[in-house]
Amino acid sequence: MIVGLIVACEVAFWVLLAAGLAFRYLLKMPRTGLALLLCEPLLELVLFTVTAIDLRNGAEPDWKHGLAAVYIGFTVGLGHATIRWADAHFAHRFAGGPPPVRPPKYGTARAVHEWKVAGRWVVAAVVAMALLQAAIWYVGGDGGTDSLRAWQQRMLWLIGINVVIAGSYTLFPKRER
C-alpha cells in the first residue's frame, strides 16, 4: 500500500504541476494556478500521515517506510527547484517568456552552481534522515528498524557523493577552450 501511495503522490505531483502551470499561463488564471501549485505539499502530508498510521498500527518497518521518508525528503529538498525549472520552461514555451537561464559551464560560476545543487541534495538527504530517525523513535526499540537505518546510511552516501562532485568543480574547475 505504501509503495502504491508513493507512486500516486509522484503522479499527482506532476499532474498538479502541469495543471498549475496550464492555469497560470494558458488559461490566464494565475491565482488558480498558484493555488494548485500550493497543493503540492499536501501530497507529502498525506504520505507522511499514512506511513505514520501504518507504523502505529503495528506494521513492521521495512524498506517501503524508508522509501516514503526518502521521497518526502527529496520533495522538500528538490521540489521547489523542480517547480521553478518547469515554470521557466513552460513560461518560455507557452507564454512568450524569456528563455530559461542555463547553468554556467566554466570556472567559479560553475563551481558555485554545483554547490547550490549539492546543497539541495544535502537538504533532501538530511530531511529524509530526520524523518527516518523520527520513525525509528516512533516505532521504538521493539520494532526491527534495521531497514530504516539502512536508508539513513544511503542518505549519508548521497551527501558524500554530492559533496565530492561539487568539490571536484571547485578543485578542478573546467576552463573555456
Short mmCIF file of C-alpha atoms in Angstrom, two decimals:
data_model
loop_
_atom_site.label_atom_id
_atom_site.label_comp_id
_atom_site.label_asym_id
_atom_site.label_seq_id
_atom_site.Cartn_x
_atom_site.Cartn_y
_atom_site.Cartn_z
CA MET A 1 0.00 0.00 0.00
CA ILE A 2 2.82 2.45 0.85
CA VAL A 3 4.59 1.94 -2.49
CA GLY A 4 1.33 2.49 -4.35
CA LEU A 5 0.79 5.70 -2.40
CA ILE A 6 4.33 6.88 -3.21
CA VAL A 7 3.67 6.27 -6.91
CA ALA A 8 0.31 8.05 -6.63
CA CYS A 9 1.98 11.03 -4.93
CA GLU A 10 4.59 11.24 -7.67
CA VAL A 11 1.96 11.11 -10.41
CA ALA A 12 -0.16 13.67 -8.55
CA PHE A 13 2.89 15.93 -8.19
CA TRP A 14 3.35 16.09 -11.96
CA VAL A 15 -0.40 16.39 -12.62
CA LEU A 16 -0.72 19.29 -10.15
CA LEU A 17 2.39 20.89 -11.62
CA ALA A 18 1.07 20.64 -15.19
CA ALA A 19 -2.39 21.84 -14.16
CA GLY A 20 -0.99 24.72 -12.13
CA LEU A 21 1.20 25.88 -14.99
CA ALA A 22 -1.61 25.44 -17.52
CA PHE A 23 -3.96 27.56 -15.42
CA ARG A 24 -1.23 30.11 -14.83
CA TYR A 25 -0.12 30.59 -18.42
CA LEU A 26 -2.58 29.04 -20.88
CA LEU A 27 -5.85 29.94 -19.18
CA LYS A 28 -4.52 33.25 -17.79
CA MET A 29 -5.69 32.38 -14.26
CA PRO A 30 -2.55 32.93 -12.18
CA ARG A 31 -4.28 32.71 -8.80
CA THR A 32 -5.86 29.37 -9.61
CA GLY A 33 -2.52 28.14 -10.93
CA LEU A 34 -0.80 29.27 -7.74
CA ALA A 35 -3.47 27.57 -5.64
CA LEU A 36 -2.85 24.30 -7.49
CA LEU A 37 0.91 24.63 -7.04
CA LEU A 38 0.43 25.31 -3.34
CA CYS A 39 -1.44 21.99 -3.05
CA GLU A 40 1.80 20.12 -3.73
CA PRO A 41 2.85 19.90 -0.03
CA LEU A 42 -0.48 18.28 0.80
CA LEU A 43 0.68 15.20 -1.08
CA GLU A 44 3.63 14.77 1.27
CA LEU A 45 1.43 15.40 4.27
CA VAL A 46 -0.90 12.59 3.18
CA LEU A 47 2.03 10.23 2.58
CA PHE A 48 3.56 11.13 5.95
CA THR A 49 0.26 10.59 7.76
CA VAL A 50 -0.49 7.25 6.10
CA THR A 51 3.04 5.99 6.79
CA ALA A 52 2.83 7.03 10.44
CA ILE A 53 -0.57 5.35 10.83
CA ASP A 54 0.75 2.20 9.17
CA LEU A 55 3.68 2.06 11.59
CA ARG A 56 1.50 2.85 14.60
CA ASN A 57 -0.90 0.05 13.65
CA GLY A 58 1.91 -2.43 14.10
CA ALA A 59 3.38 -2.73 10.62
CA GLU A 60 6.95 -3.98 10.67
CA PRO A 61 9.20 -1.10 9.49
CA ASP A 62 10.70 -2.08 6.15
CA TRP A 63 12.15 -0.59 3.00
CA LYS A 64 8.75 0.83 1.96
CA HIS A 65 8.52 3.04 5.03
CA GLY A 66 12.09 4.17 4.43
CA LEU A 67 11.29 4.93 0.81
CA ALA A 68 8.35 7.08 1.92
CA ALA A 69 10.65 9.13 4.16
CA VAL A 70 13.21 9.48 1.38
CA TYR A 71 10.51 10.55 -1.10
CA ILE A 72 9.29 13.24 1.30
CA GLY A 73 12.87 14.40 1.89
CA PHE A 74 13.56 14.64 -1.81
CA THR A 75 10.37 16.58 -2.39
CA VAL A 76 11.31 19.04 0.36
CA GLY A 77 14.89 19.42 -0.92
CA LEU A 78 14.31 19.33 -4.67
CA GLY A 79 10.63 20.09 -5.21
CA HIS A 80 10.88 23.87 -5.26
CA ALA A 81 13.77 23.82 -7.73
CA THR A 82 11.85 21.40 -9.94
CA ILE A 83 8.78 23.64 -9.92
CA ARG A 84 10.92 26.70 -10.67
CA TRP A 85 12.60 24.85 -13.56
CA ALA A 86 9.27 23.71 -15.02
CA ASP A 87 7.78 27.19 -14.59
CA ALA A 88 10.63 28.82 -16.51
CA HIS A 89 10.41 26.31 -19.36
CA PHE A 90 6.60 26.45 -19.51
CA ALA A 91 6.59 30.27 -19.50
CA HIS A 92 9.12 30.32 -22.33
CA ARG A 93 7.34 27.69 -24.42
CA PHE A 94 3.72 28.73 -23.96
CA ALA A 95 3.66 32.32 -22.69
CA GLY A 96 6.43 34.06 -24.61
CA GLY A 97 8.66 34.31 -21.58
CA PRO A 98 12.42 34.64 -21.77
CA PRO A 99 14.48 31.52 -22.39
CA PRO A 100 15.35 29.66 -19.21
CA VAL A 101 18.72 30.55 -17.76
CA ARG A 102 21.25 27.83 -18.43
CA PRO A 103 23.71 26.86 -15.72
CA PRO A 104 27.20 28.24 -16.20
CA LYS A 105 29.66 25.91 -17.89
CA TYR A 106 33.01 27.09 -16.65
CA GLY A 107 35.07 28.34 -13.74
CA THR A 108 33.95 29.65 -10.40
CA ALA A 109 30.39 30.25 -11.57
CA ARG A 110 30.05 26.55 -12.39
CA ALA A 111 31.50 25.59 -9.02
CA VAL A 112 29.01 27.85 -7.22
CA HIS A 113 26.18 26.31 -9.24
CA GLU A 114 27.32 22.79 -8.33
CA TRP A 115 27.49 23.71 -4.63
CA LYS A 116 23.92 25.04 -4.82
CA VAL A 117 22.77 21.78 -6.43
CA ALA A 118 24.67 19.79 -3.81
CA GLY A 119 23.06 21.90 -1.11
CA ARG A 120 19.59 20.95 -2.35
CA TRP A 121 20.54 17.27 -2.33
CA VAL A 122 22.02 17.61 1.15
CA VAL A 123 18.79 19.22 2.39
CA ALA A 124 16.82 16.36 0.82
CA ALA A 125 19.02 13.75 2.47
CA VAL A 126 19.02 15.45 5.88
CA VAL A 127 15.22 15.78 5.87
CA ALA A 128 14.95 12.11 4.89
CA MET A 129 17.37 11.08 7.66
CA ALA A 130 15.43 13.14 10.21
CA LEU A 131 12.15 11.52 9.15
CA LEU A 132 13.79 8.10 9.29
CA GLN A 133 15.09 8.82 12.79
CA ALA A 134 11.64 10.02 13.84
CA ALA A 135 10.19 6.77 12.50
CA ILE A 136 12.78 4.78 14.46
CA TRP A 137 11.83 6.61 17.65
CA TYR A 138 8.13 6.31 16.80
CA VAL A 139 8.35 2.54 16.42
CA GLY A 140 10.55 2.23 19.48
CA GLY A 141 13.26 -0.23 20.33
CA ASP A 142 10.93 -3.21 20.00
CA GLY A 143 10.48 -2.93 16.22
CA GLY A 144 13.02 -4.09 13.68
CA THR A 145 14.39 -0.77 12.45
CA ASP A 146 17.38 -2.12 10.52
CA SER A 147 15.84 -1.26 7.15
CA LEU A 148 15.23 2.34 8.26
CA ARG A 149 18.84 2.61 9.47
CA ALA A 150 20.00 1.24 6.11
CA TRP A 151 18.15 4.11 4.40
CA GLN A 152 19.95 6.56 6.69
CA GLN A 153 23.28 5.12 5.59
CA ARG A 154 22.28 5.51 1.95
CA MET A 155 21.47 9.16 2.60
CA LEU A 156 24.93 9.67 4.10
CA TRP A 157 26.42 8.19 0.92
CA LEU A 158 24.25 10.54 -1.13
CA ILE A 159 25.55 13.52 0.82
CA GLY A 160 29.14 12.34 0.36
CA ILE A 161 28.75 11.84 -3.38
CA ASN A 162 27.24 15.30 -3.87
CA VAL A 163 29.95 16.97 -1.80
CA VAL A 164 32.64 15.15 -3.81
CA ILE A 165 31.06 16.24 -7.11
CA ALA A 166 30.74 19.86 -6.01
CA GLY A 167 34.24 19.77 -4.55
CA SER A 168 35.67 18.48 -7.80
CA TYR A 169 34.29 21.52 -9.63
CA THR A 170 35.95 23.73 -7.00
CA LEU A 171 39.33 22.00 -7.04
CA PHE A 172 39.43 21.24 -10.77
CA PRO A 173 37.35 23.94 -12.47
CA LYS A 174 36.51 23.39 -16.10
CA ARG A 175 38.10 26.05 -18.26
CA GLU A 176 36.94 27.54 -21.53
CA ARG A 177 38.85 26.40 -24.57
#
